[in-house]
Amino acid sequence: MVRKNEAHEIVVESITEALLILMKQKPLNEINISELCNKAGVSRVSFYRNFTSLEDILLKYLKKCTDEWWVEFSKKNEEEIQQTFWPALLRQYKNHTELINLLKKNDVTYILKEHIFSCCGPKPEHDEKSAYICVCLAGLIYGFVYEWIKRGMNDKPPKIDIKKMIALADGI
């Protein structure tokens, strides 16, 4: 017997996989909710219970991928995190090349930006200085990743010390 949480996860995965399949066949703006639900084998109610839009599916999928990576990566000591942050982050995105290419092809890389800002951008509970530091960091990460994507995700990025970048932002 499938438990409620497992059923929920199956629905979310089915919808996500169906969207990715459809995006390989045609542009995102030509996909409608009914077509997606039919492809996923779920009802429209199931869709709206879990998502607000097609873009929301992609945003939540990116978050899931990144959250799983971050749980493991953040177990490293602080020095190792600082030394390996960029290569590890880019490798994580490289592991999802198909998704990144679909975002680029459909001209919705803003979803990647929204994702990065939701992960490390300012939060309502931050004081003013912390909020500005977080927005600088999120903008830096997005700009770096976006440029790397534009350059084909193949080149090895220059070695950049994340701690120095944060210290620079802190000095603003």
Coordinates of C-alpha atoms in Angstrom, one line a residue:
M1 CA 0.0 0.0 0.0
V2 CA 1.3 3.4 -0.9
R3 CA 1.4 5.9 1.9
K4 CA 0.0 9.4 1.5
N5 CA 3.5 11.1 1.4
E6 CA 4.8 8.5 -1.1
A7 CA 1.7 9.1 -3.3
H8 CA 2.3 12.9 -3.2
E9 CA 6.0 12.4 -4.2
I10 CA 4.9 10.1 -7.1
V11 CA 2.5 12.8 -8.3
V12 CA 5.1 15.5 -8.1
E13 CA 7.7 13.3 -9.9
S14 CA 5.2 12.3 -12.6
I15 CA 4.3 15.9 -13.3
T16 CA 7.9 17.0 -13.3
E17 CA 9.0 14.2 -15.6
A18 CA 6.1 14.8 -18.0
L19 CA 7.0 18.5 -18.2
L20 CA 10.6 17.8 -19.0
I21 CA 9.5 15.3 -21.7
L22 CA 7.1 17.8 -23.2
M23 CA 9.7 20.6 -23.2
K24 CA 12.0 18.4 -25.3
Q25 CA 9.1 18.2 -27.9
K26 CA 8.0 21.8 -27.9
P27 CA 8.4 25.3 -26.3
L28 CA 7.3 25.7 -22.7
N29 CA 4.8 28.5 -23.7
E30 CA 3.0 26.0 -26.0
I31 CA 2.4 23.5 -23.2
N32 CA -0.9 23.8 -21.3
I33 CA -1.9 22.3 -18.0
S34 CA -4.4 19.9 -19.4
E35 CA -1.8 18.4 -21.8
L36 CA 0.7 18.1 -19.0
C37 CA -1.7 16.4 -16.7
N38 CA -2.7 14.0 -19.4
K39 CA 0.9 13.2 -20.1
A40 CA 1.6 12.7 -16.3
G41 CA -1.5 10.7 -15.8
V42 CA -2.8 13.0 -13.0
S43 CA -5.8 15.2 -12.6
R44 CA -5.7 19.0 -12.8
V45 CA -6.6 19.0 -9.1
S46 CA -3.4 17.1 -8.4
F47 CA -1.5 19.7 -10.4
Y48 CA -2.9 22.7 -8.6
R49 CA -2.5 21.0 -5.2
N50 CA 1.2 20.9 -5.9
F51 CA 2.1 23.8 -8.3
T52 CA 0.9 27.2 -9.3
S53 CA 2.3 27.2 -12.8
L54 CA 4.6 25.4 -15.2
E55 CA 7.5 27.6 -14.1
D56 CA 6.8 26.6 -10.5
I57 CA 7.5 22.9 -11.4
L58 CA 10.9 23.9 -12.8
L59 CA 11.7 26.1 -9.7
K60 CA 10.7 23.3 -7.3
Y61 CA 12.7 20.8 -9.2
L62 CA 15.8 23.0 -9.2
K63 CA 15.4 23.5 -5.5
K64 CA 15.1 19.7 -4.9
C65 CA 18.3 19.1 -6.9
T66 CA 20.2 21.8 -5.1
D67 CA 18.9 20.9 -1.6
E68 CA 20.1 17.4 -2.0
W69 CA 23.5 18.6 -3.1
W70 CA 23.8 21.2 -0.4
V71 CA 23.0 18.7 2.4
E72 CA 26.1 16.7 1.4
F73 CA 28.3 19.6 0.5
S74 CA 27.7 21.5 3.7
K75 CA 29.0 18.7 5.8
K76 CA 32.5 19.7 4.8
N77 CA 34.6 22.0 7.0
E78 CA 34.5 25.7 6.3
E79 CA 37.9 25.9 4.6
E80 CA 37.0 23.0 2.2
I81 CA 33.7 24.6 1.4
Q82 CA 35.4 27.9 0.5
Q83 CA 38.1 26.2 -1.6
T84 CA 35.7 23.9 -3.5
F85 CA 32.4 25.9 -3.7
W86 CA 32.6 27.0 -7.3
P87 CA 33.7 23.8 -8.9
A88 CA 31.2 21.8 -6.7
L89 CA 28.3 24.2 -7.6
L90 CA 29.1 24.2 -11.3
R91 CA 29.4 20.4 -11.2
Q92 CA 26.0 20.2 -9.6
Y93 CA 24.5 22.3 -12.5
K94 CA 26.5 20.3 -15.0
N95 CA 24.9 17.1 -13.6
H96 CA 21.6 18.7 -14.7
T97 CA 22.8 19.9 -18.2
E98 CA 19.6 18.7 -19.8
L99 CA 17.4 20.8 -17.5
I100 CA 19.7 23.9 -17.9
N101 CA 19.6 23.5 -21.7
L102 CA 15.8 23.3 -21.6
L103 CA 15.7 26.5 -19.5
K104 CA 18.0 28.2 -21.9
K105 CA 16.2 26.9 -25.1
N106 CA 12.9 28.2 -23.7
D107 CA 14.3 31.5 -22.6
V108 CA 13.4 31.0 -19.0
T109 CA 16.7 31.2 -17.3
Y110 CA 15.1 33.7 -15.0
I111 CA 13.9 30.6 -13.2
L112 CA 17.5 29.8 -12.3
K113 CA 17.9 33.3 -11.0
E114 CA 14.7 33.0 -8.9
H115 CA 16.0 29.7 -7.6
I116 CA 19.4 31.1 -6.6
F117 CA 17.9 34.2 -4.9
S118 CA 15.4 32.0 -3.0
C119 CA 18.3 29.9 -1.7
C120 CA 20.8 32.5 -0.7
G121 CA 19.2 35.9 -1.2
P122 CA 17.8 38.2 1.5
K123 CA 15.1 37.0 3.8
P124 CA 12.5 39.1 5.6
E125 CA 14.2 38.4 9.0
H126 CA 17.6 39.8 7.9
D127 CA 18.7 43.2 9.1
E128 CA 19.5 45.8 6.5
K129 CA 23.2 45.0 6.2
S130 CA 22.7 41.3 6.1
A131 CA 20.0 41.7 3.4
Y132 CA 22.4 43.7 1.2
I133 CA 25.2 41.2 1.7
C134 CA 22.9 38.3 0.8
V135 CA 21.6 40.1 -2.3
C136 CA 25.1 40.8 -3.4
L137 CA 26.1 37.2 -2.9
A138 CA 23.0 35.8 -4.7
G139 CA 23.6 38.2 -7.6
L140 CA 27.2 37.2 -7.8
I141 CA 26.4 33.5 -7.8
Y142 CA 23.7 33.9 -10.5
G143 CA 25.9 36.1 -12.7
F144 CA 28.8 33.6 -12.4
V145 CA 26.6 30.6 -13.2
Y146 CA 24.8 32.4 -16.0
E147 CA 28.0 33.4 -17.7
W148 CA 29.3 29.9 -17.3
I149 CA 26.1 28.6 -18.9
K150 CA 26.4 31.1 -21.8
R151 CA 29.9 29.9 -22.4
G152 CA 28.7 26.4 -22.9
M153 CA 29.3 24.9 -19.4
N154 CA 32.6 23.5 -20.6
D155 CA 35.3 25.8 -19.6
K156 CA 36.9 25.6 -16.2
P157 CA 36.0 28.8 -14.3
P158 CA 38.8 30.9 -12.9
K159 CA 39.6 30.2 -9.3
I160 CA 37.6 32.7 -7.2
D161 CA 37.7 32.8 -3.5
I162 CA 34.1 33.0 -2.1
K163 CA 35.3 34.2 1.3
K164 CA 37.0 37.2 -0.4
M165 CA 33.9 37.9 -2.3
I166 CA 31.8 37.9 0.8
A167 CA 34.4 40.1 2.6
L168 CA 34.3 42.5 -0.3
A169 CA 30.5 42.6 -0.2
D170 CA 30.7 43.1 3.6
G171 CA 32.8 46.2 3.1
I172 CA 30.2 48.0 1.1

